[in-house]
PDB file of C-alpha atoms in Angstrom:
ATOM      1  CA  UNK A   1      -1.905  -6.501   2.928  1.00 97.00           C
ATOM      2  CA  UNK A   2      -5.009  -6.041   0.883  1.00 98.00           C
ATOM      3  CA  UNK A   3      -5.111  -6.781  -2.618  1.00 98.00           C
ATOM      4  CA  UNK A   4      -6.538  -3.460  -4.458  1.00 98.00           C
ATOM      5  CA  UNK A   5      -7.661  -2.539  -8.132  1.00 98.00           C
ATOM      6  CA  UNK A   6      -8.031   0.920  -9.855  1.00 97.00           C
ATOM      7  CA  UNK A   7      -9.359   1.918 -13.129  1.00 96.00           C
ATOM      8  CA  UNK A   8      -5.799   2.270 -14.132  1.00 96.00           C
ATOM      9  CA  UNK A   9      -4.784  -0.786 -15.696  1.00 93.00           C
ATOM     10  CA  UNK A  10      -8.283  -2.267 -16.972  1.00 96.00           C
ATOM     11  CA  UNK A  11      -8.937  -0.690 -19.811  1.00 94.00           C
ATOM     12  CA  UNK A  12     -12.791   0.387 -20.658  1.00 93.00           C
ATOM     13  CA  UNK A  13     -14.682   0.783 -17.505  1.00 94.00           C
ATOM     14  CA  UNK A  14     -17.438   2.107 -17.336  1.00 92.00           C
ATOM     15  CA  UNK A  15     -18.864   2.371 -14.014  1.00 94.00           C
ATOM     16  CA  UNK A  16     -17.718   2.122 -10.168  1.00 95.00           C
ATOM     17  CA  UNK A  17     -19.791  -0.939 -10.099  1.00 96.00           C
ATOM     18  CA  UNK A  18     -18.171  -2.668 -12.869  1.00 97.00           C
ATOM     19  CA  UNK A  19     -15.019  -2.163 -10.927  1.00 97.00           C
ATOM     20  CA  UNK A  20     -16.239  -3.804  -8.241  1.00 98.00           C
ATOM     21  CA  UNK A  21     -17.858  -6.841  -9.948  1.00 98.00           C
ATOM     22  CA  UNK A  22     -14.397  -7.327 -11.927  1.00 98.00           C
ATOM     23  CA  UNK A  23     -12.567  -6.971  -8.449  1.00 98.00           C
ATOM     24  CA  UNK A  24     -14.588  -9.644  -6.674  1.00 98.00           C
ATOM     25  CA  UNK A  25     -14.477 -11.906  -9.436  1.00 98.00           C
ATOM     26  CA  UNK A  26     -10.795 -12.034  -9.536  1.00 98.00           C
ATOM     27  CA  UNK A  27     -10.233 -12.096  -5.658  1.00 97.00           C
ATOM     28  CA  UNK A  28      -9.224  -8.646  -4.798  1.00 98.00           C
ATOM     29  CA  UNK A  29     -10.116  -7.288  -1.268  1.00 98.00           C
ATOM     30  CA  UNK A  30      -9.926  -3.707  -2.209  1.00 98.00           C
ATOM     31  CA  UNK A  31     -11.225  -0.936  -4.651  1.00 98.00           C
ATOM     32  CA  UNK A  32     -10.540   2.466  -5.388  1.00 98.00           C
ATOM     33  CA  UNK A  33     -13.452   4.321  -6.249  1.00 97.00           C
ATOM     34  CA  UNK A  34     -15.430   7.600  -6.291  1.00 96.00           C
ATOM     35  CA  UNK A  35     -17.792   7.307  -2.858  1.00 97.00           C
ATOM     36  CA  UNK A  36     -20.139   9.701  -3.514  1.00 98.00           C
ATOM     37  CA  UNK A  37     -20.783   8.564  -6.826  1.00 97.00           C
ATOM     38  CA  UNK A  38     -21.093   5.216  -5.294  1.00 97.00           C
ATOM     39  CA  UNK A  39     -23.548   6.620  -2.307  1.00 98.00           C
ATOM     40  CA  UNK A  40     -25.744   9.268  -4.736  1.00 97.00           C
ATOM     41  CA  UNK A  41     -26.449   5.893  -7.041  1.00 96.00           C
ATOM     42  CA  UNK A  42     -26.829   3.434  -4.025  1.00 97.00           C
ATOM     43  CA  UNK A  43     -27.442   4.944  -1.112  1.00 98.00           C
ATOM     44  CA  UNK A  44     -25.287   4.267   1.831  1.00 98.00           C
ATOM     45  CA  UNK A  45     -26.961   1.029   2.413  1.00 98.00           C
ATOM     46  CA  UNK A  46     -26.899  -0.057  -1.011  1.00 98.00           C
ATOM     47  CA  UNK A  47     -23.622   0.949  -1.537  1.00 98.00           C
ATOM     48  CA  UNK A  48     -22.356  -0.608   1.947  1.00 98.00           C
ATOM     49  CA  UNK A  49     -24.223  -3.769   1.175  1.00 98.00           C
ATOM     50  CA  UNK A  50     -22.630  -3.769  -2.525  1.00 98.00           C
ATOM     51  CA  UNK A  51     -19.166  -3.804  -1.185  1.00 98.00           C
ATOM     52  CA  UNK A  52     -20.127  -6.248   1.933  1.00 98.00           C
ATOM     53  CA  UNK A  53     -21.321  -8.782  -0.435  1.00 98.00           C
ATOM     54  CA  UNK A  54     -18.809  -8.789  -2.797  1.00 98.00           C
ATOM     55  CA  UNK A  55     -16.335  -9.022   0.300  1.00 98.00           C
ATOM     56  CA  UNK A  56     -14.837  -5.705  -0.756  1.00 98.00           C
ATOM     57  CA  UNK A  57     -13.423  -2.302   0.927  1.00 98.00           C
ATOM     58  CA  UNK A  58     -12.918   0.747  -0.348  1.00 98.00           C
ATOM     59  CA  UNK A  59      -8.902   1.350  -0.278  1.00 98.00           C
ATOM     60  CA  UNK A  60      -8.880   5.047  -1.226  1.00 98.00           C
ATOM     61  CA  UNK A  61     -10.822   7.989  -2.761  1.00 98.00           C
ATOM     62  CA  UNK A  62      -9.406  10.561  -5.017  1.00 98.00           C
ATOM     63  CA  UNK A  63      -9.119  14.045  -3.644  1.00 98.00           C
ATOM     64  CA  UNK A  64     -11.634  16.035  -5.409  1.00 97.00           C
ATOM     65  CA  UNK A  65     -10.451  19.922  -5.110  1.00 97.00           C
ATOM     66  CA  UNK A  66      -8.402  21.409  -7.456  1.00 97.00           C
ATOM     67  CA  UNK A  67      -5.588  22.543  -5.592  1.00 98.00           C
ATOM     68  CA  UNK A  68      -2.767  23.610  -7.882  1.00 96.00           C
ATOM     69  CA  UNK A  69      -4.198  26.214 -10.074  1.00 96.00           C
ATOM     70  CA  UNK A  70      -6.117  29.015  -9.052  1.00 96.00           C
ATOM     71  CA  UNK A  71      -7.829  30.034  -5.363  1.00 97.00           C
ATOM     72  CA  UNK A  72     -11.197  30.063  -6.904  1.00 97.00           C
ATOM     73  CA  UNK A  73     -10.909  27.204  -8.405  1.00 97.00           C
ATOM     74  CA  UNK A  74      -9.315  25.391  -5.013  1.00 98.00           C
ATOM     75  CA  UNK A  75     -12.347  26.749  -3.483  1.00 98.00           C
ATOM     76  CA  UNK A  76     -15.072  26.135  -5.646  1.00 97.00           C
ATOM     77  CA  UNK A  77     -14.033  22.476  -4.584  1.00 96.00           C
ATOM     78  CA  UNK A  78     -14.119  22.270  -0.842  1.00 98.00           C
ATOM     79  CA  UNK A  79     -18.212  21.927  -0.850  1.00 97.00           C
ATOM     80  CA  UNK A  80     -17.424  18.780  -2.344  1.00 97.00           C
ATOM     81  CA  UNK A  81     -14.821  17.389  -0.455  1.00 98.00           C
ATOM     82  CA  UNK A  82     -16.868  17.555   2.563  1.00 98.00           C
ATOM     83  CA  UNK A  83     -19.798  15.873   0.396  1.00 98.00           C
ATOM     84  CA  UNK A  84     -16.828  13.066  -0.378  1.00 98.00           C
ATOM     85  CA  UNK A  85     -15.575  13.242   2.960  1.00 98.00           C
ATOM     86  CA  UNK A  86     -18.462  12.039   4.552  1.00 98.00           C
ATOM     87  CA  UNK A  87     -19.725   9.759   1.587  1.00 98.00           C
ATOM     88  CA  UNK A  88     -16.202   8.093   2.199  1.00 98.00           C
ATOM     89  CA  UNK A  89     -16.949   7.910   6.146  1.00 98.00           C
ATOM     90  CA  UNK A  90     -20.241   6.367   5.837  1.00 98.00           C
ATOM     91  CA  UNK A  91     -18.804   3.482   3.314  1.00 98.00           C
ATOM     92  CA  UNK A  92     -15.726   3.078   6.104  1.00 98.00           C
ATOM     93  CA  UNK A  93     -12.514   4.088   3.759  1.00 98.00           C
ATOM     94  CA  UNK A  94     -10.501   6.298   5.929  1.00 98.00           C
ATOM     95  CA  UNK A  95      -7.830   7.229   2.557  1.00 98.00           C
ATOM     96  CA  UNK A  96      -7.990  10.043   0.293  1.00 98.00           C
ATOM     97  CA  UNK A  97      -4.931  10.378  -2.103  1.00 98.00           C
ATOM     98  CA  UNK A  98      -3.738  13.316  -4.462  1.00 98.00           C
ATOM     99  CA  UNK A  99      -0.400  13.219  -6.594  1.00 98.00           C
ATOM    100  CA  UNK A 100       2.158  16.146  -6.381  1.00 98.00           C
ATOM    101  CA  UNK A 101       3.992  16.561  -9.668  1.00 98.00           C
ATOM    102  CA  UNK A 102       7.652  17.411  -9.728  1.00 98.00           C
ATOM    103  CA  UNK A 103       7.938  20.746 -11.554  1.00 98.00           C
ATOM    104  CA  UNK A 104       5.736  24.009 -11.639  1.00 97.00           C
ATOM    105  CA  UNK A 105       5.085  26.873 -13.905  1.00 96.00           C
ATOM    106  CA  UNK A 106       4.663  28.499 -10.812  1.00 95.00           C
ATOM    107  CA  UNK A 107       7.336  30.259  -8.778  1.00 97.00           C
ATOM    108  CA  UNK A 108       8.175  27.084  -6.624  1.00 97.00           C
ATOM    109  CA  UNK A 109       8.344  28.916  -3.243  1.00 97.00           C
ATOM    110  CA  UNK A 110       4.833  30.900  -3.883  1.00 97.00           C
ATOM    111  CA  UNK A 111       3.215  27.777  -5.071  1.00 98.00           C
ATOM    112  CA  UNK A 112       4.616  26.007  -1.876  1.00 98.00           C
ATOM    113  CA  UNK A 113       3.016  28.172   0.159  1.00 98.00           C
ATOM    114  CA  UNK A 114       0.145  28.067  -1.380  1.00 98.00           C
ATOM    115  CA  UNK A 115      -0.548  24.646  -1.544  1.00 98.00           C
ATOM    116  CA  UNK A 116       0.612  24.197   1.765  1.00 98.00           C
ATOM    117  CA  UNK A 117      -2.105  25.856   3.230  1.00 98.00           C
ATOM    118  CA  UNK A 118      -4.219  24.190   0.398  1.00 98.00           C
ATOM    119  CA  UNK A 119      -3.665  20.979   1.343  1.00 98.00           C
ATOM    120  CA  UNK A 120      -3.321  21.927   5.119  1.00 98.00           C
ATOM    121  CA  UNK A 121      -7.206  23.075   4.574  1.00 98.00           C
ATOM    122  CA  UNK A 122      -8.101  19.804   2.828  1.00 98.00           C
ATOM    123  CA  UNK A 123      -6.796  17.454   5.315  1.00 98.00           C
ATOM    124  CA  UNK A 124      -8.401  19.730   8.109  1.00 98.00           C
ATOM    125  CA  UNK A 125     -11.953  18.698   6.441  1.00 98.00           C
ATOM    126  CA  UNK A 126     -10.962  14.975   5.953  1.00 98.00           C
ATOM    127  CA  UNK A 127      -9.975  14.552   9.642  1.00 98.00           C
ATOM    128  CA  UNK A 128     -13.345  15.876  10.633  1.00 98.00           C
ATOM    129  CA  UNK A 129     -14.425  12.386   9.288  1.00 98.00           C
ATOM    130  CA  UNK A 130     -11.375  10.040  10.301  1.00 98.00           C
ATOM    131  CA  UNK A 131     -10.069  10.329   7.168  1.00 98.00           C
ATOM    132  CA  UNK A 132      -6.565  10.571   6.329  1.00 98.00           C
ATOM    133  CA  UNK A 133      -5.018  12.326   3.362  1.00 98.00           C
ATOM    134  CA  UNK A 134      -1.920  10.885   1.074  1.00 98.00           C
ATOM    135  CA  UNK A 135       0.307  12.732  -0.965  1.00 98.00           C
ATOM    136  CA  UNK A 136       1.983  11.015  -3.749  1.00 98.00           C
ATOM    137  CA  UNK A 137       5.632  11.960  -4.901  1.00 98.00           C
ATOM    138  CA  UNK A 138       5.950  11.262  -8.528  1.00 98.00           C
ATOM    139  CA  UNK A 139       9.685  10.459  -9.691  1.00 98.00           C
ATOM    140  CA  UNK A 140      10.021   9.763 -13.461  1.00 98.00           C
ATOM    141  CA  UNK A 141      12.662  11.895 -14.788  1.00 98.00           C
ATOM    142  CA  UNK A 142      11.114  13.488 -17.710  1.00 98.00           C
ATOM    143  CA  UNK A 143       8.315  14.961 -14.961  1.00 98.00           C
ATOM    144  CA  UNK A 144      11.216  17.131 -13.118  1.00 98.00           C
ATOM    145  CA  UNK A 145      11.664  19.472 -16.210  1.00 96.00           C
ATOM    146  CA  UNK A 146       8.207  19.132 -17.889  1.00 97.00           C
ATOM    147  CA  UNK A 147       7.488  22.663 -16.258  1.00 98.00           C
ATOM    148  CA  UNK A 148       9.846  25.438 -15.888  1.00 97.00           C
ATOM    149  CA  UNK A 149      10.396  24.764 -12.291  1.00 98.00           C
ATOM    150  CA  UNK A 150      11.178  21.715 -10.025  1.00 97.00           C
ATOM    151  CA  UNK A 151       8.940  20.801  -7.279  1.00 98.00           C
ATOM    152  CA  UNK A 152       9.450  18.415  -4.742  1.00 97.00           C
ATOM    153  CA  UNK A 153       9.942  15.051  -6.419  1.00 98.00           C
ATOM    154  CA  UNK A 154      11.675  12.470  -3.550  1.00 98.00           C
ATOM    155  CA  UNK A 155      10.605  10.996  -0.194  1.00 98.00           C
ATOM    156  CA  UNK A 156      12.877  12.579   2.424  1.00 98.00           C
ATOM    157  CA  UNK A 157      11.118  16.147   0.632  1.00 98.00           C
ATOM    158  CA  UNK A 158       7.931  14.756   0.804  1.00 98.00           C
ATOM    159  CA  UNK A 159       7.963  13.746   4.531  1.00 98.00           C
ATOM    160  CA  UNK A 160       9.315  17.312   5.229  1.00 98.00           C
ATOM    161  CA  UNK A 161       6.478  18.757   3.855  1.00 98.00           C
ATOM    162  CA  UNK A 162       4.203  16.869   5.460  1.00 98.00           C
ATOM    163  CA  UNK A 163       5.827  17.563   8.616  1.00 98.00           C
ATOM    164  CA  UNK A 164       5.715  21.488   6.954  1.00 98.00           C
ATOM    165  CA  UNK A 165       1.777  20.782   6.374  1.00 98.00           C
ATOM    166  CA  UNK A 166       1.442  20.129  10.160  1.00 98.00           C
ATOM    167  CA  UNK A 167      -1.839  17.907  10.274  1.00 98.00           C
ATOM    168  CA  UNK A 168      -1.938  14.495  11.880  1.00 98.00           C
ATOM    169  CA  UNK A 169      -4.220  12.742   9.236  1.00 98.00           C
ATOM    170  CA  UNK A 170      -1.167  13.492   6.163  1.00 98.00           C
ATOM    171  CA  UNK A 171       1.054  10.796   5.345  1.00 98.00           C
ATOM    172  CA  UNK A 172       2.344   9.111   1.825  1.00 98.00           C
ATOM    173  CA  UNK A 173       0.806   7.758  -1.187  1.00 98.00           C
ATOM    174  CA  UNK A 174       3.575   5.373  -1.500  1.00 98.00           C
ATOM    175  CA  UNK A 175       3.953   4.078  -5.497  1.00 98.00           C
ATOM    176  CA  UNK A 176       6.653   1.629  -6.343  1.00 98.00           C
ATOM    177  CA  UNK A 177       7.237   3.040  -9.501  1.00 98.00           C
ATOM    178  CA  UNK A 178       7.998   6.374  -7.720  1.00 98.00           C
ATOM    179  CA  UNK A 179      10.173   4.518  -5.394  1.00 98.00           C
ATOM    180  CA  UNK A 180      11.650   3.128  -8.287  1.00 98.00           C
ATOM    181  CA  UNK A 181      12.376   5.973 -10.606  1.00 98.00           C
ATOM    182  CA  UNK A 182      14.220   7.387  -7.170  1.00 98.00           C
ATOM    183  CA  UNK A 183      16.283   4.688  -7.179  1.00 98.00           C
ATOM    184  CA  UNK A 184      15.192   3.924  -3.620  1.00 98.00           C
ATOM    185  CA  UNK A 185      15.934   0.799  -1.775  1.00 98.00           C
ATOM    186  CA  UNK A 186      14.117  -1.511   0.741  1.00 98.00           C
ATOM    187  CA  UNK A 187      16.193  -0.174   3.664  1.00 98.00           C
ATOM    188  CA  UNK A 188      14.518   3.456   2.648  1.00 98.00           C
ATOM    189  CA  UNK A 189      10.606   1.351   2.743  1.00 98.00           C
ATOM    190  CA  UNK A 190      12.327  -0.043   6.309  1.00 98.00           C
ATOM    191  CA  UNK A 191      13.047   3.754   7.695  1.00 98.00           C
ATOM    192  CA  UNK A 192       9.741   4.715   7.460  1.00 98.00           C
ATOM    193  CA  UNK A 193       6.858   3.796   9.912  1.00 98.00           C
ATOM    194  CA  UNK A 194       3.712   1.916   9.135  1.00 98.00           C
ATOM    195  CA  UNK A 195       1.337   5.199   9.874  1.00 98.00           C
ATOM    196  CA  UNK A 196       3.401   7.056   7.729  1.00 98.00           C
ATOM    197  CA  UNK A 197       1.715   5.398   4.807  1.00 98.00           C
ATOM    198  CA  UNK A 198      -1.683   6.184   3.745  1.00 98.00           C
ATOM    199  CA  UNK A 199      -2.213   3.973   0.466  1.00 98.00           C
ATOM    200  CA  UNK A 200       0.150   1.925  -1.539  1.00 98.00           C
ATOM    201  CA  UNK A 201       0.639   1.956  -5.488  1.00 98.00           C
ATOM    202  CA  UNK A 202       2.194  -1.132  -7.375  1.00 98.00           C
ATOM    203  CA  UNK A 203       2.860  -1.313 -10.451  1.00 98.00           C
ATOM    204  CA  UNK A 204       5.996  -2.537 -12.772  1.00 98.00           C
ATOM    205  CA  UNK A 205       8.543  -0.611 -15.304  1.00 98.00           C
ATOM    206  CA  UNK A 206      10.000  -1.890 -18.474  1.00 98.00           C
ATOM    207  CA  UNK A 207      13.696  -2.647 -18.741  1.00 98.00           C
ATOM    208  CA  UNK A 208      15.333   0.638 -20.114  1.00 98.00           C
ATOM    209  CA  UNK A 209      17.890   2.793 -18.028  1.00 98.00           C
ATOM    210  CA  UNK A 210      15.793   4.640 -15.035  1.00 98.00           C
ATOM    211  CA  UNK A 211      15.978   8.247 -16.696  1.00 97.00           C
ATOM    212  CA  UNK A 212      14.495   7.262 -19.101  1.00 98.00           C
ATOM    213  CA  UNK A 213      11.229   6.090 -17.678  1.00 98.00           C
ATOM    214  CA  UNK A 214       8.059   7.221 -18.710  1.00 98.00           C
ATOM    215  CA  UNK A 215       5.395   7.992 -16.026  1.00 98.00           C
ATOM    216  CA  UNK A 216       2.822   6.839 -18.293  1.00 97.00           C
ATOM    217  CA  UNK A 217       5.246   3.690 -19.711  1.00 97.00           C
ATOM    218  CA  UNK A 218       3.810   1.249 -17.132  1.00 98.00           C
ATOM    219  CA  UNK A 219       3.569  -2.251 -17.003  1.00 97.00           C
ATOM    220  CA  UNK A 220       1.565  -5.043 -14.829  1.00 97.00           C
ATOM    221  CA  UNK A 221       3.378  -6.253 -11.783  1.00 98.00           C
ATOM    222  CA  UNK A 222       5.821  -8.794 -11.849  1.00 97.00           C
ATOM    223  CA  UNK A 223       5.895  -8.088 -16.046  1.00 97.00           C
ATOM    224  CA  UNK A 224       8.960  -5.402 -15.480  1.00 98.00           C
ATOM    225  CA  UNK A 225      12.588  -5.098 -13.660  1.00 98.00           C
ATOM    226  CA  UNK A 226      10.917  -3.668 -10.222  1.00 98.00           C
ATOM    227  CA  UNK A 227      11.771  -5.376  -7.494  1.00 98.00           C
ATOM    228  CA  UNK A 228       8.441  -5.540  -6.545  1.00 98.00           C
ATOM    229  CA  UNK A 229       9.088  -9.004  -3.926  1.00 98.00           C
ATOM    230  CA  UNK A 230      11.388  -6.555  -2.057  1.00 98.00           C
ATOM    231  CA  UNK A 231       8.855  -3.492  -2.329  1.00 98.00           C
ATOM    232  CA  UNK A 232       6.393  -5.842  -0.414  1.00 98.00           C
ATOM    233  CA  UNK A 233       8.592  -7.464   2.011  1.00 98.00           C
ATOM    234  CA  UNK A 234       9.490  -3.878   3.061  1.00 98.00           C
ATOM    235  CA  UNK A 235       6.191  -3.050   3.996  1.00 98.00           C
ATOM    236  CA  UNK A 236       5.330  -6.311   5.451  1.00 98.00           C
ATOM    237  CA  UNK A 237       8.367  -5.844   7.797  1.00 98.00           C
ATOM    238  CA  UNK A 238       7.589  -2.262   9.126  1.00 98.00           C
ATOM    239  CA  UNK A 239       4.083  -3.792   9.564  1.00 98.00           C
ATOM    240  CA  UNK A 240       1.801  -1.656   6.841  1.00 98.00           C
ATOM    241  CA  UNK A 241      -1.405  -3.390   6.528  1.00 97.00           C
ATOM    242  CA  UNK A 242      -3.537  -1.340   4.442  1.00 97.00           C
ATOM    243  CA  UNK A 243      -4.485  -1.440   0.350  1.00 98.00           C
ATOM    244  CA  UNK A 244      -1.709  -2.121  -2.521  1.00 98.00           C
ATOM    245  CA  UNK A 245      -3.825  -0.704  -5.403  1.00 98.00           C
ATOM    246  CA  UNK A 246      -2.631  -1.583  -8.881  1.00 97.00           C
ATOM    247  CA  UNK A 247      -2.030   1.346 -10.857  1.00 97.00           C
ATOM    248  CA  UNK A 248      -1.039   0.905 -14.393  1.00 97.00           C
ATOM    249  CA  UNK A 249      -0.472   4.485 -16.477  1.00 97.00           C
ATOM    250  CA  UNK A 250      -0.201   3.710 -20.107  1.00 96.00           C
ATOM    251  CA  UNK A 251       0.217   6.242 -23.449  1.00 94.00           C
ATOM    252  CA  UNK A 252      -2.659   4.548 -24.848  1.00 93.00           C
ATOM    253  CA  UNK A 253      -5.735   2.857 -23.574  1.00 88.00           C
ATOM    254  CA  UNK A 254      -5.294  -1.023 -23.271  1.00 91.00           C
ATOM    255  CA  UNK A 255      -7.288  -2.744 -26.339  1.00 91.00           C
ATOM    256  CA  UNK A 256      -8.499  -5.930 -24.580  1.00 95.00           C
ATOM    257  CA  UNK A 257     -11.872  -6.209 -22.274  1.00 96.00           C
ATOM    258  CA  UNK A 258     -11.835  -5.515 -18.958  1.00 97.00           C
ATOM    259  CA  UNK A 259     -12.247  -9.001 -18.133  1.00 97.00           C
ATOM    260  CA  UNK A 260      -9.143 -10.087 -19.544  1.00 97.00           C
ATOM    261  CA  UNK A 261      -7.141  -7.470 -18.127  1.00 98.00           C
ATOM    262  CA  UNK A 262      -8.323  -7.699 -14.780  1.00 98.00           C
ATOM    263  CA  UNK A 263      -7.730 -12.120 -14.916  1.00 97.00           C
ATOM    264  CA  UNK A 264      -4.201 -10.468 -16.058  1.00 97.00           C
ATOM    265  CA  UNK A 265      -3.543  -8.198 -12.951  1.00 98.00           C
ATOM    266  CA  UNK A 266      -5.135 -11.485 -10.773  1.00 98.00           C
ATOM    267  CA  UNK A 267      -1.873 -13.165 -12.309  1.00 98.00           C
ATOM    268  CA  UNK A 268       0.274 -10.193 -11.582  1.00 97.00           C
ATOM    269  CA  UNK A 269      -0.459 -10.255  -8.019  1.00 98.00           C
ATOM    270  CA  UNK A 270      -0.449 -13.817  -7.604  1.00 98.00           C
ATOM    271  CA  UNK A 271       3.435 -13.659  -8.685  1.00 98.00           C
ATOM    272  CA  UNK A 272       4.690 -10.771  -6.500  1.00 98.00           C
ATOM    273  CA  UNK A 273       3.216 -12.088  -3.926  1.00 98.00           C
ATOM    274  CA  UNK A 274       4.069 -15.521  -4.213  1.00 98.00           C
ATOM    275  CA  UNK A 275       7.917 -14.176  -4.737  1.00 98.00           C
ATOM    276  CA  UNK A 276       7.172 -11.653  -1.675  1.00 98.00           C
ATOM    277  CA  UNK A 277       6.255 -14.624   0.328  1.00 97.00           C
ATOM    278  CA  UNK A 278       2.906 -13.460   1.237  1.00 94.00           C
TER     279      UNK A 278
END
C-alpha cells in the first residue's frame, strides 16, 4: 500500500505543486491532486516529470461533476469530466472518487433513480480512459438526519448500489472514519475483494461515543480511537495495494504551517504503519 496525502489536514495549501513538494519531502508515495489543473499548468510531459522527479503517483482525482442537484448542472459538468479523465489517464492515474451523503432533501427513491443513471454515465466516461469510479459511503450519525430523507450510509447498501449501477469500473472509496462510524470490523474488510476498493482514506476519531462523532471532527492517524492497525492489516490481507490517503476534516482550519502539519502527518503514518506491522 502507498502512503498518500490529500490537502485535507495540511492547512492552507495554495497549490498542487506545494502539496507535491510536501509529500515528497516527508516520504509519501501518492498525492490526491487535480490532474487537469496540473496538466494545464505544466503540460502532460511537465506534469509527468514533476511527479516522477518527486517519486510520486496520483492516488485519485475528485469527480468534477455535480451529480447531486439538477440535471442541468450535471450535464454542464460532463465536458470537464472528459477533460479530467484524459488528463488523469495521461498521468497514470486510474482512480476518481466521490462521496455519497447519507440523507437528502429529495425523495430518496427519485434521487436513487437519478443518481444511478448519472453515476453510470460518469463511470462510462471514466472507463473509456481506464479510470475507476470510487463511491464513498458516509457514516457519521448526525449526517443521517441532516437532510429530510435517509439515503445510503452502509457498506452493504453501497455494494448493492454499485451492483445496480452495473459498470465494472465502479467500486468503493473506503474511509476508515466511515468504517468506524458504521461500527464495522476487520472481518467486514476481509469479506471484500481487493478489486472492489478503488481508493482508501485514513484518519482517526476522538474518544467520544460513536453516535456523537462528527464528520468534521477528525484527528490525525494514531491520535484517536480507531483500530487503524486492524484496518490496515485487513486491507493488506485482502491484497489491496493502492493508495491510503490521509483525509482530516476539521470544523476550523488548522493554524499551523503546512510544513508542520505534513511532518505531523508523517509521524502519524509512521505510528500506524508500525502498529500494523507494515
